[in-house]
Structures are given as structure tokens and as C-alpha cells.
Short mmCIF file of C-alpha atoms in Angstrom, two decimals:
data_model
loop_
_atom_site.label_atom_id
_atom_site.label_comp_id
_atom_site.label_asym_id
_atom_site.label_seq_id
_atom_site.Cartn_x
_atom_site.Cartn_y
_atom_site.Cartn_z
CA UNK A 1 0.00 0.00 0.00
CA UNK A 2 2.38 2.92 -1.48
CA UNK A 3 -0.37 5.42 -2.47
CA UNK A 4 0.31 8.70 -0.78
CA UNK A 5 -3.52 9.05 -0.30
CA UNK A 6 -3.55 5.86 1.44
CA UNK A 7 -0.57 6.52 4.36
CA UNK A 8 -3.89 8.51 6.37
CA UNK A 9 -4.97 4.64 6.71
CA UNK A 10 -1.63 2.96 6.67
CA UNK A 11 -1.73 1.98 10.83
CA UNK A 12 -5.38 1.08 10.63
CA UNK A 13 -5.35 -1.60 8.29
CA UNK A 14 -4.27 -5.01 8.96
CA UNK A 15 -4.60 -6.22 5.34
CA UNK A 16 -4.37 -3.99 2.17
CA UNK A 17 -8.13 -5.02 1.94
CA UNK A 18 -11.40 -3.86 0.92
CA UNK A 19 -14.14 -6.32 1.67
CA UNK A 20 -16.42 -5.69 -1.02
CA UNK A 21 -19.70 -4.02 -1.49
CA UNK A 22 -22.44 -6.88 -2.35
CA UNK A 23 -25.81 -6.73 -3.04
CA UNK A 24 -27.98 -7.78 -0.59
CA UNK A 25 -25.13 -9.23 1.09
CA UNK A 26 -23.14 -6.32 3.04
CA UNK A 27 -25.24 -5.15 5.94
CA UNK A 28 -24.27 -3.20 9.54
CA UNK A 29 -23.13 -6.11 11.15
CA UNK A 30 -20.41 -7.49 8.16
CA UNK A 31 -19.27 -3.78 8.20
CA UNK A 32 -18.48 -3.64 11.69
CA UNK A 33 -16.65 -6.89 11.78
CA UNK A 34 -14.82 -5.94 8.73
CA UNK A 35 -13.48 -2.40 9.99
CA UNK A 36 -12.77 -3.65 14.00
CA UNK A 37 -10.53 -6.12 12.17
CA UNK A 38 -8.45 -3.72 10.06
CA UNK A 39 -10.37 -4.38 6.88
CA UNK A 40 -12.03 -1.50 4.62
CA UNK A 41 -15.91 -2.02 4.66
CA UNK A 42 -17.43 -1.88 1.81
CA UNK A 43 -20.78 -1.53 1.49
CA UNK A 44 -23.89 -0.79 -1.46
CA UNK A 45 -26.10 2.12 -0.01
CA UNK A 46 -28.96 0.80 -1.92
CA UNK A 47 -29.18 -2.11 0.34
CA UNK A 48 -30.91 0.01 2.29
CA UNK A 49 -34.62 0.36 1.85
CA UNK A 50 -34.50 3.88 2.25
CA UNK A 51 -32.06 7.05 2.85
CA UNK A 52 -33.40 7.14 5.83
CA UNK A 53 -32.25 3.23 6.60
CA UNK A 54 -28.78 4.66 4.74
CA UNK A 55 -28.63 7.45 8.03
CA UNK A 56 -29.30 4.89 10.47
CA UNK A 57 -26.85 2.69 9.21
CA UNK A 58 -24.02 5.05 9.15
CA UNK A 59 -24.93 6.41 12.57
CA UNK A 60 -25.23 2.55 13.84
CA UNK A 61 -21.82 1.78 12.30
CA UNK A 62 -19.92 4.68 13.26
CA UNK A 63 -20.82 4.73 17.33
CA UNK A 64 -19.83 0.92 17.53
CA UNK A 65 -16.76 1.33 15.92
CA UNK A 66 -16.22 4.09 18.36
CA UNK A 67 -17.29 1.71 21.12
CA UNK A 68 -14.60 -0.21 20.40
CA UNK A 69 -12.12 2.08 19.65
CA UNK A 70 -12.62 3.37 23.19
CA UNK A 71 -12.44 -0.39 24.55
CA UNK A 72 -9.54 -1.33 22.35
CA UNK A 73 -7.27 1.90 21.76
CA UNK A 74 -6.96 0.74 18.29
CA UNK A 75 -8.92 2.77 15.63
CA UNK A 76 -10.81 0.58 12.94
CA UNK A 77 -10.45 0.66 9.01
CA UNK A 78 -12.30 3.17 7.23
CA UNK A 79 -16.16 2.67 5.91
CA UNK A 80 -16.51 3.03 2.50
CA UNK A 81 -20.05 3.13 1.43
CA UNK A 82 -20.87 2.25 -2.59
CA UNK A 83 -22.79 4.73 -4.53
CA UNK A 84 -24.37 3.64 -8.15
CA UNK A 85 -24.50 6.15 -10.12
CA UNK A 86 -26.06 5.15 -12.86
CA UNK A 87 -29.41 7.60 -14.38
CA UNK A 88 -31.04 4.35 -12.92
CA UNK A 89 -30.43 5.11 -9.43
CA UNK A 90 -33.47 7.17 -8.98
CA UNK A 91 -32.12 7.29 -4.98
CA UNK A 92 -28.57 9.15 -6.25
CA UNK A 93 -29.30 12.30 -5.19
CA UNK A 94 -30.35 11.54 -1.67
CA UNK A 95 -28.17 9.11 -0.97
CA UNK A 96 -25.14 11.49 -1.99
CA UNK A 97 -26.93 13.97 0.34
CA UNK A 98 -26.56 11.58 3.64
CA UNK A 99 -23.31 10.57 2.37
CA UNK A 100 -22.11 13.92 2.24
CA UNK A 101 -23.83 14.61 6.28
CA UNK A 102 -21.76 11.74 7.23
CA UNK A 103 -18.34 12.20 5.46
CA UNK A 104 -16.97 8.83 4.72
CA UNK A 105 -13.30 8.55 4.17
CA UNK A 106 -13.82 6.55 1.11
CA UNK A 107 -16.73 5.99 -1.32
CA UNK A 108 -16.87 3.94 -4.45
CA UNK A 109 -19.05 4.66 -7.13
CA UNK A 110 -20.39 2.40 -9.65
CA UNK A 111 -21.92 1.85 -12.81
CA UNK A 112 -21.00 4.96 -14.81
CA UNK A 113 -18.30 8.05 -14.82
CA UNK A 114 -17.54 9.21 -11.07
CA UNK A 115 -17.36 12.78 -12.38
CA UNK A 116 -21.40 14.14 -11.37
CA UNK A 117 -20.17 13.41 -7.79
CA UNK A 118 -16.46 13.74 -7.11
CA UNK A 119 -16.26 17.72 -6.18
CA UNK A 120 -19.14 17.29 -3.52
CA UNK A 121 -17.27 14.37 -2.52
CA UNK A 122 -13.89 15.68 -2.36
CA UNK A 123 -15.70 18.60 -0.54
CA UNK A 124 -16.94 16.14 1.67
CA UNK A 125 -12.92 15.24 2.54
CA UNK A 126 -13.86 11.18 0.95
CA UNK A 127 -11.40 9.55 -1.37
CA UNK A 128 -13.12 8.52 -4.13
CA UNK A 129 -12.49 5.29 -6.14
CA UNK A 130 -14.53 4.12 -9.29
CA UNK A 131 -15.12 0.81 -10.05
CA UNK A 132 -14.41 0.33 -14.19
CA UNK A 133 -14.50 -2.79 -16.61
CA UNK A 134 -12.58 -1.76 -19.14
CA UNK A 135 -9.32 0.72 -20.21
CA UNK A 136 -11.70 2.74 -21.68
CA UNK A 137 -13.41 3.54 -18.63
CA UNK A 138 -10.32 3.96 -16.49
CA UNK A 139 -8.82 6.48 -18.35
CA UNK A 140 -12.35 8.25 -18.43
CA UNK A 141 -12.70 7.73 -14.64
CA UNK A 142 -9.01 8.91 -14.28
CA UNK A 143 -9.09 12.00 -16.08
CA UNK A 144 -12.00 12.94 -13.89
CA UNK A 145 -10.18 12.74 -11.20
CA UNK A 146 -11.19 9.86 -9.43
CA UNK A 147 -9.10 9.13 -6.51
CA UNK A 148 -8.66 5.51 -7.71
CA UNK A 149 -9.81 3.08 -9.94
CA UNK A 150 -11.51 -0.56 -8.66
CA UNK A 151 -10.50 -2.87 -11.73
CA UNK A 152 -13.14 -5.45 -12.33
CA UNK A 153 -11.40 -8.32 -14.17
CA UNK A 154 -12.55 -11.80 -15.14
CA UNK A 155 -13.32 -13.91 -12.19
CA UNK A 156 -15.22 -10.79 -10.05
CA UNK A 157 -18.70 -12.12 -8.28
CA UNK A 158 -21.34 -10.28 -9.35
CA UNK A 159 -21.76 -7.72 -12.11
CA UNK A 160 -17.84 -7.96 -13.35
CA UNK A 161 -15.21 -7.25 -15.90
CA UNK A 162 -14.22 -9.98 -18.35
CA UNK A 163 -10.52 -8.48 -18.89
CA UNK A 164 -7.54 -10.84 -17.51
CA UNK A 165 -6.08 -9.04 -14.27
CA UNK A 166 -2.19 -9.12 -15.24
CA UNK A 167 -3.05 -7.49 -18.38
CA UNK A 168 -5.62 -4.78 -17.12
CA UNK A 169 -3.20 -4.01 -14.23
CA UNK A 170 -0.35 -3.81 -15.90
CA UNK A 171 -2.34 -1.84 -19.00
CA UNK A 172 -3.78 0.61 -16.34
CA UNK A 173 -0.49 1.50 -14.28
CA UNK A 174 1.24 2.82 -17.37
CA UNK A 175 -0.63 5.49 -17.20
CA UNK A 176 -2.18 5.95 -13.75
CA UNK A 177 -0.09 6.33 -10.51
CA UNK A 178 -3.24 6.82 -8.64
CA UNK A 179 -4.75 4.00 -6.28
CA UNK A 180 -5.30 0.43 -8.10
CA UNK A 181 -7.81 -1.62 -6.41
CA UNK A 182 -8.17 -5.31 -7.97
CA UNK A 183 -11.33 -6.67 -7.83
CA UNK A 184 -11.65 -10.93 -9.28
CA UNK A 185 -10.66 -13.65 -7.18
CA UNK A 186 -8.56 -13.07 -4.63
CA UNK A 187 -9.41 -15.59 -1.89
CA UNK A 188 -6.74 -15.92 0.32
CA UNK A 189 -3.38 -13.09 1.76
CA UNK A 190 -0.98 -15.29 -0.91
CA UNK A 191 -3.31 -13.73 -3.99
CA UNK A 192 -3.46 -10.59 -2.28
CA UNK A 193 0.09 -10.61 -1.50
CA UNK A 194 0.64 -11.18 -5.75
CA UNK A 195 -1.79 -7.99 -6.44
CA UNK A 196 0.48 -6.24 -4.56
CA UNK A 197 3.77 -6.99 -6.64
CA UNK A 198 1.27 -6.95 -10.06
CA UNK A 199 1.51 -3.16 -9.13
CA UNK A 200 -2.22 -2.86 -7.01
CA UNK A 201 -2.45 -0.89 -3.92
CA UNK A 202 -5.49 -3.00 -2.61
CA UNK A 203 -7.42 -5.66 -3.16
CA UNK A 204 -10.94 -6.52 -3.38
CA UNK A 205 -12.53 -10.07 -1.28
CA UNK A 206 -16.24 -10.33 -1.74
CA UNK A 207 -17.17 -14.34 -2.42
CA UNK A 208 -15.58 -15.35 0.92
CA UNK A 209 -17.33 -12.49 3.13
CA UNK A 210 -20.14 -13.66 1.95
CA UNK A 211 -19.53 -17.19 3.58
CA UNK A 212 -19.50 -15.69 7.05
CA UNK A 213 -21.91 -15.72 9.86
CA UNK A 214 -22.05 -11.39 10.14
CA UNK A 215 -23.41 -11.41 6.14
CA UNK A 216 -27.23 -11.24 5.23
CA UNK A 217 -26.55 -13.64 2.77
CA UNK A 218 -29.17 -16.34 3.04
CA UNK A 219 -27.91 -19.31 4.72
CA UNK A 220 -28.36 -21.35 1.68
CA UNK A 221 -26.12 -19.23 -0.24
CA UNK A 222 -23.20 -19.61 1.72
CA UNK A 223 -23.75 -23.21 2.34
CA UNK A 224 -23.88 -23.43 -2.15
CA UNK A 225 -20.39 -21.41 -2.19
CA UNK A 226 -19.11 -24.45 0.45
CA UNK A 227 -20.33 -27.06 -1.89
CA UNK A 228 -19.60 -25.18 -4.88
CA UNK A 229 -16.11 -24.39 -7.12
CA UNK A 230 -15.57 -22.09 -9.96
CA UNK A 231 -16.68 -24.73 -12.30
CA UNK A 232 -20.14 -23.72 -11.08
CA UNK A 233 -19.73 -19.80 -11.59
CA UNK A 234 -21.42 -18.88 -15.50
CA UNK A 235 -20.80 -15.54 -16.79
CA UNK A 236 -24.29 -14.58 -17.55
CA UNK A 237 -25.83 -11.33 -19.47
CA UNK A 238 -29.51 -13.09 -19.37
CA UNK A 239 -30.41 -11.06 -15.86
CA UNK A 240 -29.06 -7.90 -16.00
CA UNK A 241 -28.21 -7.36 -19.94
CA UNK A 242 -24.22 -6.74 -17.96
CA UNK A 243 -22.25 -9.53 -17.58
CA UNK A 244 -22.66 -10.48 -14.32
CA UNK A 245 -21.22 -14.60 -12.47
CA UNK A 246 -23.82 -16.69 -11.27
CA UNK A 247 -23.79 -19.49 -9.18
CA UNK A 248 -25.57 -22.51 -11.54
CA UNK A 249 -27.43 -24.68 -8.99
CA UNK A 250 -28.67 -21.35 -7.63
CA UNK A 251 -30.01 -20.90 -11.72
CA UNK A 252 -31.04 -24.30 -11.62
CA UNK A 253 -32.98 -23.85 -8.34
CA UNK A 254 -35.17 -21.54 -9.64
CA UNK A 255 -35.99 -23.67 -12.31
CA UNK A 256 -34.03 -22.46 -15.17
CA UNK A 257 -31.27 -24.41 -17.32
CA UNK A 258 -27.71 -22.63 -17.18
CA UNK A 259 -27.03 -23.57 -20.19
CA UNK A 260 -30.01 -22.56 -22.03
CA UNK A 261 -30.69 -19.24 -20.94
CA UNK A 262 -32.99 -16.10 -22.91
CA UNK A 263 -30.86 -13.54 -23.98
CA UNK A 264 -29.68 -10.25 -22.50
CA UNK A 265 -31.13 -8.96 -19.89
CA UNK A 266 -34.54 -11.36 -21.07
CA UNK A 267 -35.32 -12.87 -17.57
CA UNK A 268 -37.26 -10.12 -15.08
CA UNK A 269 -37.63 -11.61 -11.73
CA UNK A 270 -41.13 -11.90 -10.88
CA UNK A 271 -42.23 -12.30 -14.21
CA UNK A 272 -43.37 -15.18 -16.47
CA UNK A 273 -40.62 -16.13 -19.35
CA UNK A 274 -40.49 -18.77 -22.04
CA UNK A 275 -37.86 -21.87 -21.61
CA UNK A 276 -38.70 -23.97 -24.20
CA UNK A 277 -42.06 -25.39 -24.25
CA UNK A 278 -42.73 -24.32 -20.88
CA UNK A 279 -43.13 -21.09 -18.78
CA UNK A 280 -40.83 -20.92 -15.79
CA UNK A 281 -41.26 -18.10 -12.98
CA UNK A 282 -38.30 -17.56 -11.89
CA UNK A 283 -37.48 -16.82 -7.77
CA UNK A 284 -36.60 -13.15 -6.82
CA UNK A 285 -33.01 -11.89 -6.63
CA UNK A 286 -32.13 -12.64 -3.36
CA UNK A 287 -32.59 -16.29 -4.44
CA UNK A 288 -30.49 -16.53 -7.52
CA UNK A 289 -27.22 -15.86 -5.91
CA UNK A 290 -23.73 -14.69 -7.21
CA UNK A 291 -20.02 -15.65 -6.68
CA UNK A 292 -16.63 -15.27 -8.13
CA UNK A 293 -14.20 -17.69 -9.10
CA UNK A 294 -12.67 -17.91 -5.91
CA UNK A 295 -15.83 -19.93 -4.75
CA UNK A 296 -13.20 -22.54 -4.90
CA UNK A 297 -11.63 -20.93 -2.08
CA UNK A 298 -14.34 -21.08 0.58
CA UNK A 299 -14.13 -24.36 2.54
CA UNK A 300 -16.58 -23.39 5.47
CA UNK A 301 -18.75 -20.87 6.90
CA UNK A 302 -16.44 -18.51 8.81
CA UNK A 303 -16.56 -15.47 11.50
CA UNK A 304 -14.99 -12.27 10.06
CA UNK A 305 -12.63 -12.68 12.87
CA UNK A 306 -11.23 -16.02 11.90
CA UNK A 307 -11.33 -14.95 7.95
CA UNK A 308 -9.40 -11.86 8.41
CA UNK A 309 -6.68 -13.68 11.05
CA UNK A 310 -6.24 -16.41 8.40
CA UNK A 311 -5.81 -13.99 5.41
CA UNK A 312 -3.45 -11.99 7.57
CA UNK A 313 -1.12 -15.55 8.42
CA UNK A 314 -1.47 -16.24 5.00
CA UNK A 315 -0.25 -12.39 3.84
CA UNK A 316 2.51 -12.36 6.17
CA UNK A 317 4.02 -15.73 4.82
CA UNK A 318 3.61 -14.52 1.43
CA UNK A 319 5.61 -11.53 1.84
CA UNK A 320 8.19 -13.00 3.96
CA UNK A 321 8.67 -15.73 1.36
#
């Protein structure tokens, strides 16, 4: 973690870390976990029903990491809150408004150019890091002046990039000394450790914070990311028209066949589609469920506590090796 903008955070970190923002997955009690253990929480405002929930949230977070601040004398990671920016956000405005109340230190914005929001932002005193798929959008992102740039490469749970991670790293830092952020399976401190040396100031872990007992993920969910490896992720555009990796036997579980899927963006949850000879309505979200390719990674359902201690072990060997 060389980034000049980073040293602010340099003693409160235990990993160069951001656990990822996931929908419907990163809730109060995964971001307080997280940050008490030296790990940046991230987390998408629009899991919140409301910006009213988003206020509560915030307030809940930030006076029990205080709490144990003042029990532990050590001061947690930094919050970083996930704002989609995207013309489809019809919540942007008022979320930005109780981000900006609150101040985080870092926000990450999402789906489309960071620029609408980064002055407020950087009036605000938050770093701000975009998340972008391609080289196109970094060097759009970066000559906005985004603080950073969250590569999503190939392997990325979720809505993802499909660009290998040596190359877009490598592509990226030849023209941007600003803050790299990998995002695409890193599951354990020895991949993290190898981000590092690729030329990334952080990375991103998402799949295996979902596997822990402080995530809303449905229990279900992280049970299918034990039994499952990254032979069952498929790169998918049939849900969201973006390519996005799905866990299969959570496809098949709502009765629809991987491997013969409508095309983009065809399938809206709730709603009757056509699969063959048949109709098929499929669950809601939370019930077809997302991972990345480190799915082959997660071995059990964890606490944060043990995660993070095992991913530091396994970062310290790494860079002593």
C-alpha cells in the first residue's frame, strides 16, 4: 500500500483489503466486523430500503466502531459506502446527500463516470475510487479525477469485468499512478500478497465475506459457495443485460437451465418467461445468488474474525517468502 492518499490509513489496516460491497449481502453487522478487524468495509447504499435506513446505518456503524475504539485503543479501518451512479439510481441524489452529512473517508461509485459526484465528494474530505471494466473507462474515470480506480477483471462475483487481471493491471499503471484496487478472485493473503507486486495498492474479497456468519446472505447461499467451485460460476448477461457470475445450482434452483438461458437482460424476476415449451417463474433476486471464481476458495462458513486472522497468516508468509 504505497499510495500517498492511502498513508492517512496505513496503521489502521491489517490487510491492504477492501471487503467488497455486495448486493444484498453487506449489511451493519459485516461492516463492523470488517473495519474492527483492520479491513475496509465496503458496502452498497442501496441495500438500504430507504435514505433514511442509509442514516441509520451510518450512525449505527460509526458509534460501535467508536465503542470499540474506546475499549480497544486501536482505531478501525475506514467505511466506504458504494454509490451507483447510474441515471437508474433514482435514490442518487439523496443518498449522496446523507453521504455527504456523514463524510466517509472513502466511497466507491459504480456503474458509470464518477465525475457528477467527485467535487461534492472531495468537498466532503472522501477519497473517491470508481469501479471500471474496461481501459476505456479507467482512463475516463481517471481523467475525472477519481481518486482511484476498482479494476473489475474476469473472475469478479457479481456484475464484473471480463478483462484478464495481469493485463488490465499492468495496462492501467502505465498510465495511472493513482490508487489500483483489484477486484476478481482473490481468496486468500498469498493472492493478495501477488496484487500487490502486479503493481495494485489494494485488493478486493467479496465471495468469501459472503460465507460468514455477520453477512445477510441467506444461509443457503453460503452453504452453495461451500459445496460449490468455480466450475459452477457462468458468466451470464440473461439477468441484468451486464455480464454479471452466477452461481448454476442457484439458476437451476429456480428452475431455469444454465445452459439454455434467454438472452440479455430477457429474464425479469417476478415475471413469467419462455424456456422452451414451458413457462418458468423464476425466484426473486435474493434467491439466484452470485459468486466469483474464488468460490473454490471457501471451505466453510467462517466469522470475520477467523477470515481476516487467516488472510493476515497467509499475507505475512507470502511476503516474507
Amino acid at each position: 500500500m504505497t499510495s500517498d492518499r492511502l498513508q492517512r490509513f496505513h496503521d489502521r489496516l491489517s490487510l491492504p483489503l477492501i471487503a467488497a460491497p455486495m448486493f444484498l449481502v453487506s449489511g451493519v453487522e459485516l461492516m463492523v466486523a470488517a473495519c474492527r478487524n483492520g479491513v475496509i468495509g465496503g458496502f452498497p447504499t442501496v441495500n438500504c430500503r430507504s435514505p433514511e435506513q442509509l442514516d441509520g446505518w451510518l450512525t449505527d456503524i460509526a458509534t460501535r466502531l467508536r465503542q470499540h475504539e474506546d475499549h480497544t485503543g486501536r482505531k478501525a479501518a475506514p467505511l466506504c459506502p458504494n454509490l451507483i451512479v447510474h441515471r437508474s439510481n433514482a435514490r442518487l441524489e439523496q443518498d449522496l446527500a446523507v453521504l455527504l452529512e456523514h463524510k466517509p473517508e472513502i466511497v466507491i461509485t459504480s456503474v458509470g463516470s464518477p465525475a457528477p459526484v467527485l467535487k461534492p465528494l472531495h468537498d466532503a474530505g472522501s477519497l473517491v475510487l470508481a469501479d471500471v471494466a474496461s481501459i476505456r473507462h479507467a482512463e475516463r474515470a481517471a481523467a475525472a479525477g477519481a481518486d482511484g480506480l476498482v479494476l473489475l477483471t474476469a473472475g469478479a462475483g457479481g456484475q464484473t469485468g471480463w478483462l484478464n487481471p495481469f493485463a488490465f493491471v499492468r495496462a492501467v499503471r502505465a498510465f495511472y499512478d493513482g490508487i489500483i484496487v483489484l477486484a476478481g478472485g482473490i481468496s486468500d493473503g498469498r493472492a493478495l500478497h501477488a496484487a500487490e507486486v502486479l503493481g495494485c495498492n489494494l485488493g478486493y474479497m467479496g465471495t468469501k465475506f459472503i460465507a460468514t456468519r455477520e453477512s445477510m446472505a441467506d444461509e443457503r447461499h453460503k452453504q452453495m459457495l461451500v459445496d460449490s467451485s468455480a466450475d459452477d460460476i457462468l458468466l451470464t448477461t440473461a439477468f441484468t443485460g451486464l455480464q454479471t457470475s452466477m452461481l448454476k445450482p442457484s439458476i437451476v434452483a429456480a428452475g431455469l437451465d444454465p445452459d439454455d438461458l434467454p438472452a440479455r437482460g430477457a429474464i425479469d424476476i417476478g415475471k413469467d418467461i419462455d424456456v422452451g415449451a414451458r413457462e418458468v417463474r423464476p425466484k426473486r433476486w435474493r434467491d439466484i445468488w452470485s459468486g466469483g471464481h474464488s468460490t473454490s476458495g471457501v471451505s466453510g462458513v467462517m466469522a470475520v474474525d477467523d477470515l481476516v486472522a487467516a488472510t493476515v497468516a497467509e499475507y505475512r508468509a507470502a511476503r516474507e517468502r
